[in-house]
XYZ file of C-alpha atoms in Angstrom:
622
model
C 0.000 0.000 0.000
C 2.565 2.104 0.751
C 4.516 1.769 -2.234
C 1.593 2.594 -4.627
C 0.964 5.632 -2.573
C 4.492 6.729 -3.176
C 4.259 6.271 -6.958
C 0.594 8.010 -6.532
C 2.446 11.166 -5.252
C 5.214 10.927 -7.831
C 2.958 10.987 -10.365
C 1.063 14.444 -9.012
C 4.410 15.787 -8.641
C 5.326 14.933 -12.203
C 1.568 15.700 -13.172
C 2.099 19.418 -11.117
C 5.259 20.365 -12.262
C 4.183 19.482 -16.051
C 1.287 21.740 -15.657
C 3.377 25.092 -14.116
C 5.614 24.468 -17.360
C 3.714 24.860 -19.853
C 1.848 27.490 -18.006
C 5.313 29.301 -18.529
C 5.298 28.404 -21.859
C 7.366 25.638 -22.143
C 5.782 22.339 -23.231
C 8.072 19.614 -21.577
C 7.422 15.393 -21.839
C 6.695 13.490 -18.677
C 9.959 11.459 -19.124
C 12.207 14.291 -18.935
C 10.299 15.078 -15.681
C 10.420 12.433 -14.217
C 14.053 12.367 -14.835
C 14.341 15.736 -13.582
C 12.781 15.191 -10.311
C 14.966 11.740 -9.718
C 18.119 14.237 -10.736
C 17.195 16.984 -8.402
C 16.424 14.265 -5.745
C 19.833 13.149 -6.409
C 21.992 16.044 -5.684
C 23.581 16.351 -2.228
C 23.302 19.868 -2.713
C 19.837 20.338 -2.678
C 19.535 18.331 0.410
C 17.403 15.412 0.083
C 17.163 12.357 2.035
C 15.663 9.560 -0.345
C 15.545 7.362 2.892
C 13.016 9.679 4.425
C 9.629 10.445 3.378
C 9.125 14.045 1.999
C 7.035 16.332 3.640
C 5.288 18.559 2.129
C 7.915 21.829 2.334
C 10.195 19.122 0.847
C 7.425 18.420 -2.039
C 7.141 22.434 -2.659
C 10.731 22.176 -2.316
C 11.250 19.716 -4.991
C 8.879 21.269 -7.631
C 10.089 24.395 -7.852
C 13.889 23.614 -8.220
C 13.101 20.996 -10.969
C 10.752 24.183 -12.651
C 13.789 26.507 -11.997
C 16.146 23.590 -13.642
C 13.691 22.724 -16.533
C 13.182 26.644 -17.962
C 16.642 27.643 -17.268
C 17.986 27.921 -20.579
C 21.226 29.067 -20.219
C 22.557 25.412 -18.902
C 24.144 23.013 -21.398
C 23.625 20.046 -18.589
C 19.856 20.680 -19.495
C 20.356 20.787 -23.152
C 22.032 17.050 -22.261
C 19.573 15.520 -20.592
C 17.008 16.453 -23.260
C 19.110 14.969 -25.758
C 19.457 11.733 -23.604
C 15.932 11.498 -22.875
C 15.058 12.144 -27.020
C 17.331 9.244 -27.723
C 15.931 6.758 -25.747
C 12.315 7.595 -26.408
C 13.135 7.096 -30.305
C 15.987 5.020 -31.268
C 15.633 1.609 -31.379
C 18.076 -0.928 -33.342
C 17.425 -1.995 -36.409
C 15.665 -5.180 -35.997
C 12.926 -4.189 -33.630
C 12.799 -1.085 -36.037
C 12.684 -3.210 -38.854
C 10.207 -5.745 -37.128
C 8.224 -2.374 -35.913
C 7.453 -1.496 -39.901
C 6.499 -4.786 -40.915
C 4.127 -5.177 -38.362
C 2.284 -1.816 -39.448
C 2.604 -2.726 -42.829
C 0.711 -6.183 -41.597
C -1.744 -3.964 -39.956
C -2.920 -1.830 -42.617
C -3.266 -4.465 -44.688
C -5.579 -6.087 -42.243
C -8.551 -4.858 -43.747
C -8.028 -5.713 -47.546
C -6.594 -9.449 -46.334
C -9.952 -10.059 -44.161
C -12.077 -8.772 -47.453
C -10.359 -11.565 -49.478
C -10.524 -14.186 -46.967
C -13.841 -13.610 -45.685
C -15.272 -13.323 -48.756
C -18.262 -16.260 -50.282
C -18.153 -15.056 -53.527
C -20.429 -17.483 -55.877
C -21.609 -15.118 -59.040
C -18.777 -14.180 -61.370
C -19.099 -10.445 -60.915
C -18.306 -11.333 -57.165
C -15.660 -13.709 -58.193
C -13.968 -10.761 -60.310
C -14.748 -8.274 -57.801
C -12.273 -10.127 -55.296
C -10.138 -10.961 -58.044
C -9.409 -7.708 -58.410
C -8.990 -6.797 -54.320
C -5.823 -9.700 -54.597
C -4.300 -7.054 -57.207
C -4.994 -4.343 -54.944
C -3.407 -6.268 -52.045
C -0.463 -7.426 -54.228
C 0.378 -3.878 -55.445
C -0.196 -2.213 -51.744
C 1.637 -4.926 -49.949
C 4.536 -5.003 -52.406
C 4.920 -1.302 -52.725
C 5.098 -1.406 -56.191
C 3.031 1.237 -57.432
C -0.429 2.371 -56.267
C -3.876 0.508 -56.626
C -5.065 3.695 -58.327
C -2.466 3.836 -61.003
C -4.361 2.176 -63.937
C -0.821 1.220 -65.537
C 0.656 -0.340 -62.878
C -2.656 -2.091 -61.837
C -2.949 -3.309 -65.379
C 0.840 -4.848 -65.135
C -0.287 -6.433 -62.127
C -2.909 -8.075 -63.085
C -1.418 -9.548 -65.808
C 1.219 -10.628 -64.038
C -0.852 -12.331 -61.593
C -2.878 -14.106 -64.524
C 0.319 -15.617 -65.516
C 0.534 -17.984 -62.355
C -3.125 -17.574 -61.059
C -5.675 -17.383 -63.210
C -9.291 -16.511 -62.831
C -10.249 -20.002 -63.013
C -8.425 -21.375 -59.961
C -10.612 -18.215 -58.028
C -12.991 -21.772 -56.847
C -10.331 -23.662 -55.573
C -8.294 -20.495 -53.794
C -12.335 -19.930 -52.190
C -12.137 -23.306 -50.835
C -9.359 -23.244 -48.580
C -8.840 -22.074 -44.709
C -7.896 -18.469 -44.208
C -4.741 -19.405 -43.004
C -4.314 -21.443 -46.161
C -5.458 -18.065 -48.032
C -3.251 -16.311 -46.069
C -0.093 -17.948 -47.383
C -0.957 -17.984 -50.502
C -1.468 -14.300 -50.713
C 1.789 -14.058 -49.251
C 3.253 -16.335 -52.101
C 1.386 -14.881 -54.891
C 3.013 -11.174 -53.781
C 6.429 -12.160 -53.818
C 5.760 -14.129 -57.554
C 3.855 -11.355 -59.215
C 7.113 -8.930 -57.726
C 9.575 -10.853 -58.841
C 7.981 -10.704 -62.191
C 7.581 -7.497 -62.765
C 11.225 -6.854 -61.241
C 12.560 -8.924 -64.041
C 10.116 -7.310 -66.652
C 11.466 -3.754 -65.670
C 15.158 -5.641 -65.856
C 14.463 -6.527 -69.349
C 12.619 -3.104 -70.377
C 9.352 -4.856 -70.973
C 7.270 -3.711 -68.047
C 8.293 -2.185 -64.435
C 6.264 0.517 -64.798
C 5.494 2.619 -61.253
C 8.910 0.872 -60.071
C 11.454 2.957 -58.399
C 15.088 2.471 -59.040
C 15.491 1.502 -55.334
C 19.182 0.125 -55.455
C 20.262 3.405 -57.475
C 18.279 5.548 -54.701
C 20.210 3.458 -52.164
C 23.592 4.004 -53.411
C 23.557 7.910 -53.628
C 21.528 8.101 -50.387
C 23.908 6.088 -48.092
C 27.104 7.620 -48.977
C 25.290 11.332 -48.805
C 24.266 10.144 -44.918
C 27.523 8.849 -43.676
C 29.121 12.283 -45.357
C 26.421 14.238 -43.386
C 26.645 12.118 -40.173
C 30.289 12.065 -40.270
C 30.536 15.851 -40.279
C 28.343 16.057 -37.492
C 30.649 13.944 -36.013
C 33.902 15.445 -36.503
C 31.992 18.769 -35.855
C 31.368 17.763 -32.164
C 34.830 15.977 -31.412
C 36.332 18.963 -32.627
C 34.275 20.909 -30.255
C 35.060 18.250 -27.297
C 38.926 18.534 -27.746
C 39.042 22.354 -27.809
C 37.025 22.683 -24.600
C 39.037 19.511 -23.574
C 41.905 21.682 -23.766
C 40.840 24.520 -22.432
C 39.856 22.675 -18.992
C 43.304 21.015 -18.943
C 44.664 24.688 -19.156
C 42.432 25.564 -16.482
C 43.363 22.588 -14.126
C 46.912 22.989 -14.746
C 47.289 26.914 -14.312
C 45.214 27.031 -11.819
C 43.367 30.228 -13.956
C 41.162 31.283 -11.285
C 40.233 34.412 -13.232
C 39.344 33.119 -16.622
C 36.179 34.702 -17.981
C 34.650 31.284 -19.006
C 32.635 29.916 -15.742
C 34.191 26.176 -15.565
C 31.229 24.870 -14.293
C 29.670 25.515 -17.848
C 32.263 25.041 -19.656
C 32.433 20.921 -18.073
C 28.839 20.538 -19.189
C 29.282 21.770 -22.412
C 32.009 19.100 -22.914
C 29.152 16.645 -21.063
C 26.992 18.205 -24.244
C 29.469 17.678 -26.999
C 30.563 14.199 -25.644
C 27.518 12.460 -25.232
C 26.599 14.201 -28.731
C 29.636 12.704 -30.027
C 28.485 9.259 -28.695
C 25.329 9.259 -29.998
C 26.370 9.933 -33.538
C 28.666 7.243 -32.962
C 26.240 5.120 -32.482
C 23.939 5.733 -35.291
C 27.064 5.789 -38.118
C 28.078 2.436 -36.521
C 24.196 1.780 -38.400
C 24.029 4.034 -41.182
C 27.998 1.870 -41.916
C 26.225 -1.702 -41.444
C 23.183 -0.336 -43.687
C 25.999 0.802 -46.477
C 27.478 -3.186 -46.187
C 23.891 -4.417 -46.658
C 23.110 -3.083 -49.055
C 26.545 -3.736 -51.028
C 25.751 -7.020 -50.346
C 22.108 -8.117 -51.353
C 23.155 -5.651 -54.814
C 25.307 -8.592 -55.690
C 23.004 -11.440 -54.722
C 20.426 -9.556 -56.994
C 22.184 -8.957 -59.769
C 23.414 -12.359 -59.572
C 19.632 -14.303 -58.870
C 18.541 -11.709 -62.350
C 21.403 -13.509 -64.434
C 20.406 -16.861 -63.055
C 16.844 -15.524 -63.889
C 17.658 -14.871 -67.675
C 19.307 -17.582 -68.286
C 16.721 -20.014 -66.809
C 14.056 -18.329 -69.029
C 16.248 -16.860 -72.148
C 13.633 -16.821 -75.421
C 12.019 -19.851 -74.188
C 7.630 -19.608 -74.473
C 7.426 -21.694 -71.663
C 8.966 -22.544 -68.536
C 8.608 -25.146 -65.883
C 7.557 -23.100 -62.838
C 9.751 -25.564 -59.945
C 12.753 -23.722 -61.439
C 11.765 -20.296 -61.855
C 9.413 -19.322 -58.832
C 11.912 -19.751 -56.448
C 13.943 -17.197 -57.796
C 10.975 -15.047 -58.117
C 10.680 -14.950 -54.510
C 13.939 -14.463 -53.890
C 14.009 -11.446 -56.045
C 10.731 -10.519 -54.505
C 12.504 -10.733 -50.550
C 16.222 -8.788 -51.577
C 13.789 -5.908 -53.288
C 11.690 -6.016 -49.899
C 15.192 -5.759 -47.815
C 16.259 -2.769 -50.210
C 12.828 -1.104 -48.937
C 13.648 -1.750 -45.266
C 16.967 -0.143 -45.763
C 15.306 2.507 -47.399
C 12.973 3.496 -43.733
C 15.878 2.509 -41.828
C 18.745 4.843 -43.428
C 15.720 7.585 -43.464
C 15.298 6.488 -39.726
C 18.978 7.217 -38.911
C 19.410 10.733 -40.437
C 16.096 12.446 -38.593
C 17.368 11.302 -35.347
C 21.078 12.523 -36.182
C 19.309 15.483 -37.473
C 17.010 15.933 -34.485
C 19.648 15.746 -32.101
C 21.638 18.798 -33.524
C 18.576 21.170 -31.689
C 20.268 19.836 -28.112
C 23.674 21.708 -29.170
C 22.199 25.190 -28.947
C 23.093 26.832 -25.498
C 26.926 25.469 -25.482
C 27.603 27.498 -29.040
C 25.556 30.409 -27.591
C 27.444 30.686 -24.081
C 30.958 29.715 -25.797
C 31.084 31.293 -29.517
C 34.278 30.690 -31.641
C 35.333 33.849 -31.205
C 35.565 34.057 -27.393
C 36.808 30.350 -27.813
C 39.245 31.792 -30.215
C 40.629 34.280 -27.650
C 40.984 32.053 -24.348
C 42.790 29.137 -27.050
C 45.733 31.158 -27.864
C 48.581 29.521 -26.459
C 47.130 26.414 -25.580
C 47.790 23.408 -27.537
C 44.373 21.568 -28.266
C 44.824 17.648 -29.236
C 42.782 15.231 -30.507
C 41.720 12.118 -28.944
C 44.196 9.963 -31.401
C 46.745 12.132 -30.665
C 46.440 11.735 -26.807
C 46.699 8.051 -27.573
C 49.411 8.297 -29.577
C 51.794 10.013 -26.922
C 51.248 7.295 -24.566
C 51.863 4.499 -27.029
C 54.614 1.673 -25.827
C 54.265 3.142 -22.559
C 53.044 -0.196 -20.079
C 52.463 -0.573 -16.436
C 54.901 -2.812 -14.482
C 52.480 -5.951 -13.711
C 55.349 -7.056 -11.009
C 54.467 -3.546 -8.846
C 51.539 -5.082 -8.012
C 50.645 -8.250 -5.954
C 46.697 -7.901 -5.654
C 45.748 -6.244 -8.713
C 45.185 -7.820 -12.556
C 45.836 -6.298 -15.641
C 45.464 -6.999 -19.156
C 47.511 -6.077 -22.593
C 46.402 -6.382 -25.816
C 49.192 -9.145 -26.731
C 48.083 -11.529 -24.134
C 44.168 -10.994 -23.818
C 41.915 -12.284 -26.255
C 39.260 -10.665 -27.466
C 40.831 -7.369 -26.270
C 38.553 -5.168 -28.328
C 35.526 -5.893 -27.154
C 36.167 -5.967 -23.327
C 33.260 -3.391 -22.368
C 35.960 -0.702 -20.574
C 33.914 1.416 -17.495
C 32.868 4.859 -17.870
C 32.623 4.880 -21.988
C 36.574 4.689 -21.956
C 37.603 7.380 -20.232
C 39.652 7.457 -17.554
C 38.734 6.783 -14.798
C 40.983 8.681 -12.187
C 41.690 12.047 -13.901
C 37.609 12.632 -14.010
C 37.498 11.540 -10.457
C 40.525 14.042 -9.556
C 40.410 16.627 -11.896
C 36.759 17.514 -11.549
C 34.790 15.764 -14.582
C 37.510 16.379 -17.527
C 36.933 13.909 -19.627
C 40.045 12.219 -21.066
C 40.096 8.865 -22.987
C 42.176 6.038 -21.963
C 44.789 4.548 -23.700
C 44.004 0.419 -23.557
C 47.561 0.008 -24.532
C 48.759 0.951 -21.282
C 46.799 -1.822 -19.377
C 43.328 -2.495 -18.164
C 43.065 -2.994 -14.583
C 40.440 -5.955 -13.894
C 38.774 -5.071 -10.608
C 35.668 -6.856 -9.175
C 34.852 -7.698 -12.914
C 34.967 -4.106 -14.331
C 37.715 -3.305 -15.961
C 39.096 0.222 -16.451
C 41.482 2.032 -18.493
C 43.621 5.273 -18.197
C 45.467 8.300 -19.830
C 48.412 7.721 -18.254
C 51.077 5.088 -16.582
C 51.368 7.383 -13.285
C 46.784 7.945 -13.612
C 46.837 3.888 -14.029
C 49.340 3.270 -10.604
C 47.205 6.231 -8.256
C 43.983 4.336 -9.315
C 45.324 0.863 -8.568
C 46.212 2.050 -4.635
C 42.705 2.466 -4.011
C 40.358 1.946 -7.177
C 36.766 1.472 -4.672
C 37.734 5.452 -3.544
C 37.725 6.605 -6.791
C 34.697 4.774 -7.894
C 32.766 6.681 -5.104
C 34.039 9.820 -6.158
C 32.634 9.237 -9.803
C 29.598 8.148 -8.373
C 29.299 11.695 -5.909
C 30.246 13.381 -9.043
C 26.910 11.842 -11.254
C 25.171 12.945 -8.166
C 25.571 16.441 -9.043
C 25.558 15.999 -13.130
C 22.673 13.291 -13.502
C 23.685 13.306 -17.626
C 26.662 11.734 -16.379
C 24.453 8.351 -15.720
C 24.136 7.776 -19.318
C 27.307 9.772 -20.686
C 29.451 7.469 -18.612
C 27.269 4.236 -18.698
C 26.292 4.261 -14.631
C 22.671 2.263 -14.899
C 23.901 -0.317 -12.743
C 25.179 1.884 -10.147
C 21.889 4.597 -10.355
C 19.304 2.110 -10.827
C 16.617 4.066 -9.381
C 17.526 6.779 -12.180
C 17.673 4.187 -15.379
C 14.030 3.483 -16.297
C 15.925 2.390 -19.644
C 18.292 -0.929 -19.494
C 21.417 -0.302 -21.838
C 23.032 -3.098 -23.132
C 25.852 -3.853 -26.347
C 26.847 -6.516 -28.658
C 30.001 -5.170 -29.751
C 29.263 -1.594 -28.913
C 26.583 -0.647 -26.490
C 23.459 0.470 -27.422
C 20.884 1.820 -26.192
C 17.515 -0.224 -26.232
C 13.996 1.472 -26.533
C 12.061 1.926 -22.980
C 10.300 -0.283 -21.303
C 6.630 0.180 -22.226
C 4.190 -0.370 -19.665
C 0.855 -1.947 -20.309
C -2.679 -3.644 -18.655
C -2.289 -7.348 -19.312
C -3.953 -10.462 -18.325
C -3.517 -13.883 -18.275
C -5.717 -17.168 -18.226
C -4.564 -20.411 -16.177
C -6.310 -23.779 -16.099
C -7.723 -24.862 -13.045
C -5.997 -27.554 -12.361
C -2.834 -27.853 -14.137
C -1.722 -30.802 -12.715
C -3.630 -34.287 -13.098
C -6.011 -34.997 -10.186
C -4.354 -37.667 -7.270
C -7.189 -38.971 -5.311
C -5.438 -40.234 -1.921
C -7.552 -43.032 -1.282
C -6.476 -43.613 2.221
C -7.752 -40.194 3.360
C -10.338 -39.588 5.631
C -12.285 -36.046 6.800
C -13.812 -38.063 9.921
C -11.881 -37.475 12.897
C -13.911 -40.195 14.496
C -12.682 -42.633 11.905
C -9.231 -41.353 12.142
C -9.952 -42.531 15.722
C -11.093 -45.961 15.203
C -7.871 -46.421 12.672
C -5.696 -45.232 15.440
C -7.161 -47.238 18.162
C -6.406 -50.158 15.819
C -3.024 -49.305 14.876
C -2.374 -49.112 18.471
C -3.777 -52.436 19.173
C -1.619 -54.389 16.843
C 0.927 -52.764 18.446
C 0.259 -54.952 21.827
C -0.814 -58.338 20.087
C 1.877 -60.905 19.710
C 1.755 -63.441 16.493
C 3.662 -66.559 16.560
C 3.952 -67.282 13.102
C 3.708 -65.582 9.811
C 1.924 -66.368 6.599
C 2.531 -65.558 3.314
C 0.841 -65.844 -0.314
C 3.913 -68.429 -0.907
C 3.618 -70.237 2.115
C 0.045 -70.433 2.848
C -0.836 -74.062 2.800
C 1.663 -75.035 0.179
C 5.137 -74.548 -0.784
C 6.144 -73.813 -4.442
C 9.055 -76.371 -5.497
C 10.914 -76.274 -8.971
C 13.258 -78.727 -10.180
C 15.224 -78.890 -13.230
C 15.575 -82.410 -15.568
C 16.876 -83.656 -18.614
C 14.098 -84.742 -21.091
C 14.494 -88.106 -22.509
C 16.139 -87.831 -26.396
C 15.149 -90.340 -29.122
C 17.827 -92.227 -30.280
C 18.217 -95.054 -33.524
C 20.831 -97.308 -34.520
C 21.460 -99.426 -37.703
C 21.375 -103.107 -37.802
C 21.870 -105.615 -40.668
C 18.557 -106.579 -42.885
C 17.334 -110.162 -42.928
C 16.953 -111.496 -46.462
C 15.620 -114.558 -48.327
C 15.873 -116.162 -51.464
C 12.819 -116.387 -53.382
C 12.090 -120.536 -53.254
C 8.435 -122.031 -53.740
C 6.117 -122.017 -51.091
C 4.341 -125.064 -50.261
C 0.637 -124.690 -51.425
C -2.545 -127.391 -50.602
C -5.623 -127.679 -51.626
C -8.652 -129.590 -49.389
C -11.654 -130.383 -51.214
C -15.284 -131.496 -49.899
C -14.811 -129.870 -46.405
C -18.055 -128.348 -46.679
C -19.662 -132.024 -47.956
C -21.306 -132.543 -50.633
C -25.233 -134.456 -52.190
C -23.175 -137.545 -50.543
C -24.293 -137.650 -46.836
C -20.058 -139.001 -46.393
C -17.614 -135.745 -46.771
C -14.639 -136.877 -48.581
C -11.585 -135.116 -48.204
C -9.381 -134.627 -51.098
C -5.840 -133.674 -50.864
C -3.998 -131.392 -53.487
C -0.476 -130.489 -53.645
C -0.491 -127.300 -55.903
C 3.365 -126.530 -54.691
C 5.263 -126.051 -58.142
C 8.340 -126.968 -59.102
C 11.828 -125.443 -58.518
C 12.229 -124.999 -62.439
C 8.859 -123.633 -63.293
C 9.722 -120.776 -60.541
């Protein structure tokens, strides 16, 4: 409860202070309040204790410095913070950008797709009526020319009739919307590749632009513009580099330029500086994209030709496939197209953030207070320091680590955007880069570099010291959070996580929305416990019983084996049939005694008379 009350009263404050702005004529966005108010919260010199609960003096308090701080436009830490705040509400890499456009494009197609798919056409005017929405949708979603352009409509549609014809208008009816879906989808990228290769070969294209040709004077016109900006603002960051060195060093307690401003106009320039480093680090990977699918489409329009050549007709396994791929490199040339045009409003944008610095510091005062000093260049700081390495035996506790014996040495993610880390702590925010060369200290998995061998050994006696005195100093210069990469340390002040693959980035901010969610009621299959019981009485009886077979003695024991009978096995040899050969008994073929006895049945005679016959035959006649 109390929590939500606390964000209930941030909110009015944010709400209030919103309000007295633009009653003073300044329009300001809720996120650079709120980041105001956090900042202002922040600073030990205003005096706030963000363990205690505000009172209401404190609340009065707080409103009308971050009012004071938010219309004061004389500060360059102001004209920072802006700029922060602009980035991260607008720049977002280029696949969620990329992913971001595709999903409108989805959703203003929404309406045409659910025409097609929903429709139950049956009469043929119907049937040609949503014959001709597919051509709209075709031409709309591949951005080739305009459903109102009777030309391009006209190529469209007979480029469509080519691989679906009216007839097959039953069949494409018949199928599931997600089945129509797909096909739509597929039918796009065929009736684009088509035309592509009839603009290729001067027989059609018409309402096509030369997007490859726009692409390759666009890109290097960006990076020229971007680059400028670029060296504009590190030109700018070394000369008021220099001029705080000066001031450090001589001690020039009477200089006209307030040092104060002048450190957050080099806050201004720098974080400019790293900004536009970040988006040429894009606008560079856009240029070698782009390079790249050039060749695979020249390349995929040779294979083309030479599939088709004069030929009338052409199986369609072999050249579909490189339809669509035609069809998805001309779609990538598109998305290079928003994101390049992406890239060059925000660099553009962010020049408006740059004003009050060049107003308080003009080249001609800056002209005047330079004269004798020597102003270098980042590169050139670097380059005096080169072969220059700390001692790794002077220290016991600490580890550092060189280029020749680290791998991936380039992409170790070095604290506070590179710079070093104790001549900002000591020498009141000048920002100096670090020379990796020298040696990274490792410490409590950060790892840090320096300027200098004798910057690199004072850190190294006591690096957790220094560390607090960078944090104190973001305490009073909140753009330092961001400038120097601090989100871990001021979480409370980083509504916006920043994380880099390579080289850090900053991600869009986290969007807040009402969500809900659906569970099943049980998401586990049921277990029925058969053994429990609700009845305490029952319970009772069970216990009772448990407790008397505790007291009764058994005297023997009874088992499903034993009960009555006793299973026995035994193993035996079964009986084998056996034969054996013996010798044959033979005979010779000799006559065989016959007789014959007549009358032994009688006769008319009443006397039987026996007759006698020997009908044995001789040895020879055998």
């Amino acid at each position: 409860m109390a929590h939500a009350q606390a964000e209930s009263v941030i909110k009015n404050i944010i709400r209030e202070i919103g309000q007295e702005c633009a009653i003073k004529g300044q329009t300001v966005p809720e996120t650079l309040v709120a980041f105001m108010v956090k900042a202002v919260v922040l600073d030990p010199a205003n005096d706030f204790n963000v363990d205690r609960t505000l009172t209401k003096n404190d609340v009065q308090k707080l409103i009308k410095l971050c009012i004071d701080r938010l219309l004061d436009t004389t500060n360059p830490s102001l004209d920072t913070i802006k700029m922060q705040v602009f980035f991260d509400m607008n720049y977002i890499n280029r696949v969620e950008l990329l992913n971001e456009q595709h999903h409108i494009v989805e959703s203003r197609l929404a309406p045409v797709t659910r025409e097609i798919t929903d429709s139950r056409a049956r009469t043929r005017e119907e049937l040609e009526s949503v014959y001709q929405k597919i051509v709209s949708y075709v031409l709309l979603r591949s951005g080739l020319g305009s459903p109102t352009d009777i030309k391009a409509v006209r190529e469209a549609t007979a480029a469509l009739q080519s691989v679906f014809p009216q007839t097959e208008m039953g069949v494409f009816l018949s199928l599931s919307k997600k089945d129509k879906e797909r096909q739509l989808k597929e039918l796009t990228m065929t009736v684009t590749g088509i035309r592509l290769f009839n603009k290729d070969t001067g027989k059609g294209g018409e309402s096509i632009d030369d997007v490859p040709a726009i692409l390759n004077e666009a890109v290097p016109a960006a990076t020229q513009s971007i680059d400028a900006e670029l060296h504009a603002s590190q030109q700018m960051a070394h000369r008021y580099t220099a001029l705080l060195e000066s001031v450090h060093e001589n001690l020039q307690g009477n200089i006209q330029l307030g040092s104060t401003m002048l450190k957050e106009a080099l806050f201004n320039v720098r974080q400019h500086e790293a900004f536009l480093c970040i988006i040429l680090s894009d606008v560079i990977t856009c240029a070698q994209e782009v390079e790249m699918m050039q060749k695979q489409f020249a390349a995929q329009m040779e294979h083309l030709k030479s599939i088709v050549q004069a030929k009338t007709a052409v199986p369609t396994s072999q050249v579909f496939p490189v339809f669509i791929a035609l069809a998805n490199l001309w779609t990538s040339f598109q998305d290079e197209i928003i994101l390049l045009s992406f890239l060059t409003n925000i660099a553009v944008n962010l020049h408006q953030f740059l004003g009050t610095h060049l107003q308080l510091f003009p080249d001609e005062m800056m002209e005047s207070h330079l004269e004798g000093v020597t102003v270098k260049s980042d590169q050139q700081r670097i380059e005096e320091t080169m072969g220059i390495k700390v001692d790794v035996s002077d220290f016991k506790e600490q580890e550092w680590l060189f280029p020749e014996t680290t791998a991936n040495f380039d992409q170790l993610q070095i604290q506070y955007h590179g710079f070093c880390a104790h001549t900002f702590a000591v020498k009141d925010g000048l920002l100096l880069p670090g020379n990796p060369s020298i040696g990274i200290l490792k410490h409590k998995e950060k790892f840090f570099a320096f300027n200098s061998k004798e910057s690199a050994y004072i850190f190294a006696q006591n690096p957790d010291k220094f560390i607090q005195l960078i944090i104190e100093k973001a305490k009073e210069n909140a753009e330092l959070i961001q400038l120097l990469e601090l989100h871990h340390q001021f979480e409370s002040l980083a509504p916006y996580t920043q994380v880099r693959s390579g080289d850090k980035r900053l991600l869009k901010p986290i969007t807040k929305c009402d969500s809900s969610t659906q569970t099943d009621t049980h998401i586990l299959p049921p277990t029925i416990v058969k053994s429990y019981e609700w009845n305490e009485w029952e319970l009772r009886r069970k216990a009772i019983k448990l407790a008397n077979l505790r007291r009764t003695l058994t005297h023997s024991v009874q088992t499903n084996l034993s009960h009555m009978r006793r299973e026995n096995f035994s193993q035996v040899y079964l009986l084998k049939d056996f034969s054996t050969q013996t010798k044959c008994d033979s005979s010779s073929n000799v006559p065989k005694p016959q007789t014959f006895l007549a009358g032994l049945r009688g006769g008319s005679s009443p006397t039987t008379h026996l007759i006698k016959m020997d009908l044995t035959r001789a040895v020879d006649e055998t």
